[in-house]
Every structure is written in C-alpha cells, then in structure tokens.
mmCIF file of C-alpha atoms in Angstrom:
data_model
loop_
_atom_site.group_PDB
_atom_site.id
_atom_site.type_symbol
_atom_site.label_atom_id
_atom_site.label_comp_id
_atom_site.label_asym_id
_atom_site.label_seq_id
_atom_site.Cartn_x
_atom_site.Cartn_y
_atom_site.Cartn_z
ATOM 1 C CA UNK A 1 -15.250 -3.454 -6.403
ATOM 2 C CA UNK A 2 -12.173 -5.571 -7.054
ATOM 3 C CA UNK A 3 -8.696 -5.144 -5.607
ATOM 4 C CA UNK A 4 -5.322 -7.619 -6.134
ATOM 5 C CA UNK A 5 -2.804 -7.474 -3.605
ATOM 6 C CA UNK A 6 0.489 -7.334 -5.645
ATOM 7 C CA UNK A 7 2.628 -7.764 -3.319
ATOM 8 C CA UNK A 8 2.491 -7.919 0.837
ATOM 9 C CA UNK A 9 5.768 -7.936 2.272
ATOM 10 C CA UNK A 10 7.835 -5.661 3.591
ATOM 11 C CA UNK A 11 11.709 -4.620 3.106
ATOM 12 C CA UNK A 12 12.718 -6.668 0.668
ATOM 13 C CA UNK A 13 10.882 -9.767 -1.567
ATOM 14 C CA UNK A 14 11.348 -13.235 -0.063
ATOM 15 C CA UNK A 15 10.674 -16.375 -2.153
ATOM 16 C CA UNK A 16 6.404 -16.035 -0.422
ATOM 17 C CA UNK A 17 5.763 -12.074 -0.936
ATOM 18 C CA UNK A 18 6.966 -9.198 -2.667
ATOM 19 C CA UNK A 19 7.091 -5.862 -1.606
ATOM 20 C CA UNK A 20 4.018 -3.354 -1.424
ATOM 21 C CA UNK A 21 2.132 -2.771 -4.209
ATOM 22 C CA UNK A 22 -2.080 -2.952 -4.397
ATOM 23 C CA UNK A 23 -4.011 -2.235 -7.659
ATOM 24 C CA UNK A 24 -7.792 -1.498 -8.347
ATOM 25 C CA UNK A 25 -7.498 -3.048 -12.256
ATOM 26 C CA UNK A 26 -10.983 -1.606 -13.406
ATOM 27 C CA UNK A 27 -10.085 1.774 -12.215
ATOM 28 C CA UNK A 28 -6.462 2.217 -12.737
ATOM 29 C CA UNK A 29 -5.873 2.797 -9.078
ATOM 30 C CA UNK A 30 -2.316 1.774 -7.663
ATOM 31 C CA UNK A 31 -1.125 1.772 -4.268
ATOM 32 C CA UNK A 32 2.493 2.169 -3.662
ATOM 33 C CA UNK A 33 5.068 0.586 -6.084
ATOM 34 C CA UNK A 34 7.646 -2.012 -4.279
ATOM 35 C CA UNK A 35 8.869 -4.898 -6.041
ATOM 36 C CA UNK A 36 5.936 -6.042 -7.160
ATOM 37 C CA UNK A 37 4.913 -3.308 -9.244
ATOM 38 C CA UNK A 38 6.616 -5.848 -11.839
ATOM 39 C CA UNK A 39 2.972 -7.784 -12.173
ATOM 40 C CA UNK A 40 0.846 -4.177 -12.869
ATOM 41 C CA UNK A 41 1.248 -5.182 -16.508
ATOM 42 C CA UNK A 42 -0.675 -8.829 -16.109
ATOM 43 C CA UNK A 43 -4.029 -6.822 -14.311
ATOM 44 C CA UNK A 44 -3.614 -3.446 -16.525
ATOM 45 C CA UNK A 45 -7.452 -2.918 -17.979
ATOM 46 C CA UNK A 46 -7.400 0.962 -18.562
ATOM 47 C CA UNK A 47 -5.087 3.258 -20.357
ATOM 48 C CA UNK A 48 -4.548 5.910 -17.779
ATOM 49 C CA UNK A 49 -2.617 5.056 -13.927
ATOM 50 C CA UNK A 50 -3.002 6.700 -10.357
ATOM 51 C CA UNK A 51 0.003 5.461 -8.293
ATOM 52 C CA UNK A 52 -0.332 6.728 -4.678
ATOM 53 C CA UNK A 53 2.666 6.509 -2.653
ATOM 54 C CA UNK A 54 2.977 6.532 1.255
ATOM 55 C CA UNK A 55 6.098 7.408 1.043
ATOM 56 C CA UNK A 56 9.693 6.878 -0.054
ATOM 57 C CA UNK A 57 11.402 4.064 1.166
ATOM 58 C CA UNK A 58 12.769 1.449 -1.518
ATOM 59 C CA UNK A 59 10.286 -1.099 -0.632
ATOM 60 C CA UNK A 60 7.517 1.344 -1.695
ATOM 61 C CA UNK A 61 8.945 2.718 -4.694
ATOM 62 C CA UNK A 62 11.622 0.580 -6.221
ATOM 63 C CA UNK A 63 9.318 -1.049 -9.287
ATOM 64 C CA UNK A 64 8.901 2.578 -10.498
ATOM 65 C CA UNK A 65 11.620 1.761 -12.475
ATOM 66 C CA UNK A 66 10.127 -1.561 -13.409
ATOM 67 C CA UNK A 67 7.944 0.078 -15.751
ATOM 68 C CA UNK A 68 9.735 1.863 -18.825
ATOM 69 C CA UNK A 69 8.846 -1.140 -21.189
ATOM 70 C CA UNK A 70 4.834 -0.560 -20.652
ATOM 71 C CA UNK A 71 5.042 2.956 -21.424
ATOM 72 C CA UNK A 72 7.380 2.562 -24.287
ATOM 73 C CA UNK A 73 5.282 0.421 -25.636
ATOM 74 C CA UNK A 74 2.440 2.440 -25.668
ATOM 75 C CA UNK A 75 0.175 -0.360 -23.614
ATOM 76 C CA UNK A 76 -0.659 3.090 -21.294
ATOM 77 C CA UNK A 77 -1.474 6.852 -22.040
ATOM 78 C CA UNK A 78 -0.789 8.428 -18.943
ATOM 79 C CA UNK A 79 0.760 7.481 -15.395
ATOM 80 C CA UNK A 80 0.254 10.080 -12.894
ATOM 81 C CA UNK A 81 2.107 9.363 -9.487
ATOM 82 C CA UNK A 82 0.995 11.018 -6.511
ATOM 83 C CA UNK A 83 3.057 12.004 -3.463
ATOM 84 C CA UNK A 84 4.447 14.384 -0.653
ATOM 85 C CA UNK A 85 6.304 16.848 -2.541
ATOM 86 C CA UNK A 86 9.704 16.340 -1.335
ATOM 87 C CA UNK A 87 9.137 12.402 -1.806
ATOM 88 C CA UNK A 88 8.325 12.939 -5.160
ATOM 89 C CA UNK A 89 11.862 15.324 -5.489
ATOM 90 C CA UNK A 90 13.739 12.546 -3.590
ATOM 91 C CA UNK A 91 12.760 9.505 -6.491
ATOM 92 C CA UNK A 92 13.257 11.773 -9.420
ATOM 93 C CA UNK A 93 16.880 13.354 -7.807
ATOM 94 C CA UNK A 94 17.712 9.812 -6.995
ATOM 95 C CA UNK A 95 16.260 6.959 -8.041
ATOM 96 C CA UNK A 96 15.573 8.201 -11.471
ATOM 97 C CA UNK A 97 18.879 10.299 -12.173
ATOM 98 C CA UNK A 98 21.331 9.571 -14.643
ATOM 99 C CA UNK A 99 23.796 7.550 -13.307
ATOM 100 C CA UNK A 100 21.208 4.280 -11.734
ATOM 101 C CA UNK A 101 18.452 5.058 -14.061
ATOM 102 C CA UNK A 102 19.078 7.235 -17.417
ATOM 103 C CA UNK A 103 16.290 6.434 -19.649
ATOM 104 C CA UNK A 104 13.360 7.482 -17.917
ATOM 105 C CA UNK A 105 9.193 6.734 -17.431
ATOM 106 C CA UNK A 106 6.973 9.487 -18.586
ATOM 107 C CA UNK A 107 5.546 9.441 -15.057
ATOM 108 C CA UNK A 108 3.421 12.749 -14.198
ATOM 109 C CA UNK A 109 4.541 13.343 -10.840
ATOM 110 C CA UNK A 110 1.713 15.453 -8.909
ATOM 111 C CA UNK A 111 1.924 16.568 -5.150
ATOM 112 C CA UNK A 112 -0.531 15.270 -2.681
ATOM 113 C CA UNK A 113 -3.550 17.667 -2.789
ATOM 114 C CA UNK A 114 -5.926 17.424 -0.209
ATOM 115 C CA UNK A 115 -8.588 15.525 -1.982
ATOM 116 C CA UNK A 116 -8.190 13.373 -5.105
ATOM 117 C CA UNK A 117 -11.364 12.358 -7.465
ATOM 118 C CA UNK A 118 -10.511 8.907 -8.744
ATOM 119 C CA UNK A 119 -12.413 6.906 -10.839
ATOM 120 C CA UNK A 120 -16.061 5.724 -10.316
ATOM 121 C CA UNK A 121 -17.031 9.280 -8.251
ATOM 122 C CA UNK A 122 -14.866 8.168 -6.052
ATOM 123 C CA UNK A 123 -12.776 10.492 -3.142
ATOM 124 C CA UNK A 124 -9.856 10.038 -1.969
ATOM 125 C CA UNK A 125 -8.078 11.398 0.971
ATOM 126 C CA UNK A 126 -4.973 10.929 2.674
ATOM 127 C CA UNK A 127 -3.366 11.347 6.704
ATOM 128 C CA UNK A 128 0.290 11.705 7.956
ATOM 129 C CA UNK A 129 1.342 8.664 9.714
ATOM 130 C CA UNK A 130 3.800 8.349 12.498
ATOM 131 C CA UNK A 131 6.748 6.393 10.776
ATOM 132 C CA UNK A 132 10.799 7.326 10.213
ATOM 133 C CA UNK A 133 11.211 9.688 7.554
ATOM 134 C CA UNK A 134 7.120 10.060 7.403
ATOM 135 C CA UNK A 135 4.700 8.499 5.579
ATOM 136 C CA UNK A 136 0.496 8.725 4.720
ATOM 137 C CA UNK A 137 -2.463 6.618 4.526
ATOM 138 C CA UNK A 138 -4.960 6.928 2.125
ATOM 139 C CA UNK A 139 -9.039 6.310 2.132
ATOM 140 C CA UNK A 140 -11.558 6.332 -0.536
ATOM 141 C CA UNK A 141 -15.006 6.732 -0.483
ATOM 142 C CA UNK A 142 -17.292 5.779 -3.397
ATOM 143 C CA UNK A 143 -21.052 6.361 -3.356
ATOM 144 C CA UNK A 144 -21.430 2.620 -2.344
ATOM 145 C CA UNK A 145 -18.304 1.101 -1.240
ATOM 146 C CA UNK A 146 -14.773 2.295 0.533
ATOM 147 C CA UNK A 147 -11.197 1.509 1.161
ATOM 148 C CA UNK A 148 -8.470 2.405 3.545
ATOM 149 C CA UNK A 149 -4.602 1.119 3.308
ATOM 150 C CA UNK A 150 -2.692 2.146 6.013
ATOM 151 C CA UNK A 151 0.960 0.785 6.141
ATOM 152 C CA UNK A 152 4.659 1.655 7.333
ATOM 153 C CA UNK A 153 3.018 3.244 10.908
ATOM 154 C CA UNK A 154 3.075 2.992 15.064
ATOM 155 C CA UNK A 155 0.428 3.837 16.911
ATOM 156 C CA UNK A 156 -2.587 1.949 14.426
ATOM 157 C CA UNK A 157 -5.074 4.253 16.946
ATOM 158 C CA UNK A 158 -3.749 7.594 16.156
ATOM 159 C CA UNK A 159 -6.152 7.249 12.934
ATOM 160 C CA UNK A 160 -9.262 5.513 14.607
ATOM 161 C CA UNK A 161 -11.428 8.278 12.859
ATOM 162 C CA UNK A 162 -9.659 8.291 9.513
ATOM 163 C CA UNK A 163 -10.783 4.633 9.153
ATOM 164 C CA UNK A 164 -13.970 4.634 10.938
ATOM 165 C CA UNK A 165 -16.441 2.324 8.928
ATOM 166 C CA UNK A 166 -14.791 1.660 5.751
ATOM 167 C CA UNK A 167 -15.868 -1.332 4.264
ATOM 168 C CA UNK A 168 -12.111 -2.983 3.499
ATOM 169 C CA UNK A 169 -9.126 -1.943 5.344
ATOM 170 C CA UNK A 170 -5.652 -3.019 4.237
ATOM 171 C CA UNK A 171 -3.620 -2.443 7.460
ATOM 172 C CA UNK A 172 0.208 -3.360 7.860
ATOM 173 C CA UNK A 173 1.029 -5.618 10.538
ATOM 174 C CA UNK A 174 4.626 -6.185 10.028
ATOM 175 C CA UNK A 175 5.354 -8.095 13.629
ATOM 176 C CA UNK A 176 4.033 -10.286 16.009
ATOM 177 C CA UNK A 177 2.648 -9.132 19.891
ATOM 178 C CA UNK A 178 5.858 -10.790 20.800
ATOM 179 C CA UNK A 179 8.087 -8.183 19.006
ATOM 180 C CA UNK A 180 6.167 -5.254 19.950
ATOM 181 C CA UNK A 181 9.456 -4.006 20.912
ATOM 182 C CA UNK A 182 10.567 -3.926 17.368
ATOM 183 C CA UNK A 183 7.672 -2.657 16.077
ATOM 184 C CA UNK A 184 7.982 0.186 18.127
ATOM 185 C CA UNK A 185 11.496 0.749 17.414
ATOM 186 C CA UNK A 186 11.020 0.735 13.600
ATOM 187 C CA UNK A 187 7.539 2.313 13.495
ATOM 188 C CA UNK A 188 5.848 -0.774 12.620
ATOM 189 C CA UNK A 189 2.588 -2.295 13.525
ATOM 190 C CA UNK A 190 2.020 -5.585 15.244
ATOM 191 C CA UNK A 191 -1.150 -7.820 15.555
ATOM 192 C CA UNK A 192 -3.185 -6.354 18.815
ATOM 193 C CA UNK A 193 -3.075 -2.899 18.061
ATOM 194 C CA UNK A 194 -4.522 -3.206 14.660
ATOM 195 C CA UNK A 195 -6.902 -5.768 15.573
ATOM 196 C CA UNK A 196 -8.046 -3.449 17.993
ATOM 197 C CA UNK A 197 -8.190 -0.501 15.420
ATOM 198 C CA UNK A 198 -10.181 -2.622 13.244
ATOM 199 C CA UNK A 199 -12.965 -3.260 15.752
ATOM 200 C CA UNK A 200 -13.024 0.031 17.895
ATOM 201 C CA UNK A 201 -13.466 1.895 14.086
ATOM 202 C CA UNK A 202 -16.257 -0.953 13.153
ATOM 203 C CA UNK A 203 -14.455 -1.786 9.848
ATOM 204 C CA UNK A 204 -15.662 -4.443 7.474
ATOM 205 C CA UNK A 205 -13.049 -6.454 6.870
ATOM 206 C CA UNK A 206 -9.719 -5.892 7.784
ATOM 207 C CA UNK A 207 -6.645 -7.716 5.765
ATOM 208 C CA UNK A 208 -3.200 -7.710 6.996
ATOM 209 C CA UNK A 209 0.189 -6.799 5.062
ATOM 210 C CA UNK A 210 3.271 -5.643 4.702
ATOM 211 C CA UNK A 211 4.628 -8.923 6.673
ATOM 212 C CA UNK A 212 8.170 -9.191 7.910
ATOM 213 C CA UNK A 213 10.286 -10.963 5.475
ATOM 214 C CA UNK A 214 11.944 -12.847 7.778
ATOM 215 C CA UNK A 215 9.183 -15.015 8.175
ATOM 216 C CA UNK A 216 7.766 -17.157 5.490
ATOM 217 C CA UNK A 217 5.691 -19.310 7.185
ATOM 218 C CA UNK A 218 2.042 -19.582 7.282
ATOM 219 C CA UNK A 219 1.320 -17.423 10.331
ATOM 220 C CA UNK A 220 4.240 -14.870 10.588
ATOM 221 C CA UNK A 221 1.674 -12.789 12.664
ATOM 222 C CA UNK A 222 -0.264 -14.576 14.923
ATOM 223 C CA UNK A 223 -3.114 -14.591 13.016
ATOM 224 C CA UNK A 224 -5.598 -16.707 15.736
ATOM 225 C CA UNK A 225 -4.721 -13.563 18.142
ATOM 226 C CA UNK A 226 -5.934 -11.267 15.750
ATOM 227 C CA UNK A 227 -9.443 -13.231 14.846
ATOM 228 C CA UNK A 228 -10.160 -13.276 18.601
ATOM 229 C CA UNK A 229 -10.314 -9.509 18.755
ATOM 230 C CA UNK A 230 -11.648 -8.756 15.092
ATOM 231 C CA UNK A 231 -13.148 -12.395 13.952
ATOM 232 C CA UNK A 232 -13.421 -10.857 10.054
ATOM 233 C CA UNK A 233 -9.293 -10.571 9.830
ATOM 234 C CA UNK A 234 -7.246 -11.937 7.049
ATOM 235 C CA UNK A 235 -3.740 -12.039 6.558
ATOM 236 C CA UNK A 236 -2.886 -10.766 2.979
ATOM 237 C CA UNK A 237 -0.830 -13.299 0.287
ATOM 238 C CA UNK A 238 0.782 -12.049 -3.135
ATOM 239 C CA UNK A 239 -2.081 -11.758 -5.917
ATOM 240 C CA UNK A 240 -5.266 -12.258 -3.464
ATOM 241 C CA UNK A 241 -7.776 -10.678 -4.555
ATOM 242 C CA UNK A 242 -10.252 -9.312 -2.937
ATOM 243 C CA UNK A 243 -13.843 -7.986 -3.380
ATOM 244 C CA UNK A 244 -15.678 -5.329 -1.552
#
C-alpha cells in the first residue's frame, strides 16, 4: 500500500511545502485538497476520485479549483468529494460561486456518512476533532493494512482509541514544545503530545505534517524530541512517499 504526501504544510505554501493534500494513486483515494492538489494530475492511475476533506479552511480546500483542466479533459470519470454537510455548502456558496470561480468542476459533493467503502475492501471512518470552526479525522482499515490522518486538532489524546494500532499514522504537528502556547491558541498540535499519542495507541509508524510555514528549515519541529518518545517518527516532506 502506497501513499505520496502532496503537500505538508500548513496555511499557506512556502518555497519547502505546500499545503495539505495526501493521495493513495492505486486507489484513487485523496486526502484534503490545499495547494498542492495542483500535482494529483502527475500520480492519477484510476479514472474515478475520493477526496476527503477535514474541513474547510483555504489551506485544505483551495486546489479544488486547481482541477477544472483534468476533468475537462476527460483524464477522470468521476470525482466524488466527501465532507460535513455545511462544509461542503460553504465551498460550493463560496469558493465555487460565480464571481471567484464561474466555470465549475463536475465534483460530486457527498456528505460524510458514517462509514465509507473505498477501494481494495477497504473502510473508512471518520471523528470530530477539536479545532476552530471544526474539523475530522479519518481511518481506514483494509483486510491487511490501515491508515489514520489526523490534522488541524488540540488535544492529539482525545482520539487515542480512534487510532489505536493502525499501521501508518499521518498526524499534524504544526509547532514545536516551545510554542505549545500557540498551538493551543490556534488548535494546533505540537511534538510531545503526538509523540505520545503515537506510542500510548501502539501505532506503526507515525509521520508528521502540516508544518508551520514559518519555518523552512530542516527540523521546524524538534524532531530528536519526538524519536525519544516514539523512535519510528518521521517528519513528512512534499512528494514522500510512503509504503505501508
């Protein structure tokens, strides 16, 4: 099981990472759709999409509208994009109407269910996350493998059991231990906590994203701190790719 982290900032692209975006190319299984979404086109290997959105914010959903050409050009059949109803509202009544966007993507746009069946019999579910204006995480389970991306959240314990034992889990860990004050005030993750998820739910592998653009650098996180608590830690890099 492949997956290629499109982009792993937060907020807005800097010249290291674009915003968030993941993408399962054998199954045509997207994660959110920030400014990297521009890239789906290089990976695309089946005719039919699942986008699943946490939520709303531009950094999540802005390369929605990078996509009109793709469809257009018939290089897809279908694009469903999943979501909380009243996200899915919001993008449509503003992102996509007339006067920013006019010419619009066939998208299907499909409330959140409880359960989704995605490609290769896999399941996958979502959880509200604690985060301004709301957000969700979602996990799959396959018969042999599983996944959970959890980003734009406080609090990485509040879903312990959501993510207990999944074999890969993409976590957001936007700050450093020594802005835990920001974190807190944004609704952001920083390095301890989620290390700490990562080895009190007995995770695989844990990969960190959704990094503050602000820092560039080569450890924006604290990465060392991280490894001590949860030695099989990562921190995520535009178009990584990892297997699981």
């Amino acid at each position: 099981m492949r997956i290629v982290l499109l982009g792993t900032g937060g907020y807005h692209p800097n010249e290291r990472r674009h915003t968030a975006c993941l993408m399962l190319p054998e199954l045509g299984i997207i994660f959110d759709a920030g400014t990297s979404f521009f890239r789906v086109p290089d990976f695309l290997q089946t005719r039919d999409l699942q986008i699943f959105l946490t939520h709303a914010h531009l950094d999540h959903i802005a390369g929605l509208s990078f996509f009109l050409v793709p469809m257009l050009t018939d290089q897809v059949d279908s694009v469903k994009v999943y979501g909380e109803a009243a996200k899915l509202t919001a993008i449509q009544t503003h992102l996509f109407c007339e006067e920013i966007f006019p010419v619009l993507p066939d998208y299907e746009y499909i409330p959140l269910p409880k359960t989704v069946n995605v490609p290769g019999e896999g399941i996958l579910r979502h959880l509200k996350l604690e985060h301004p204006g709301g957000s969700v995480g979602y996990r799959i389970d396959w018969p042999e493998h599983s996944l959970a991306y959890i980003t734009d959240t406080a609090n990485p314990e509040q879903h312990l059991d959501f993510v207990q034992g999944v074999d890969l889990l993409i976590h957001e860990c936007y700050f450093p231990d020594d802005m835990a004050e920001w974190a807190e005030k944004t609704g952001h993750s920083h390095t301890t906590p989620v290390a700490e998820l990562a080895r009190d739910s007995q995770v695989g592998k844990l990969v960190l994203t959704h990094i503050d653009p602000q820092r560039s650098g080569d450890d924006p996180i604290g990465i060392q701190v991280a490894q001590k608590i949860f030695p099989n830690t990562t921190l995520g890099e535009d178009l990584m790719e990892l297997e699981f």
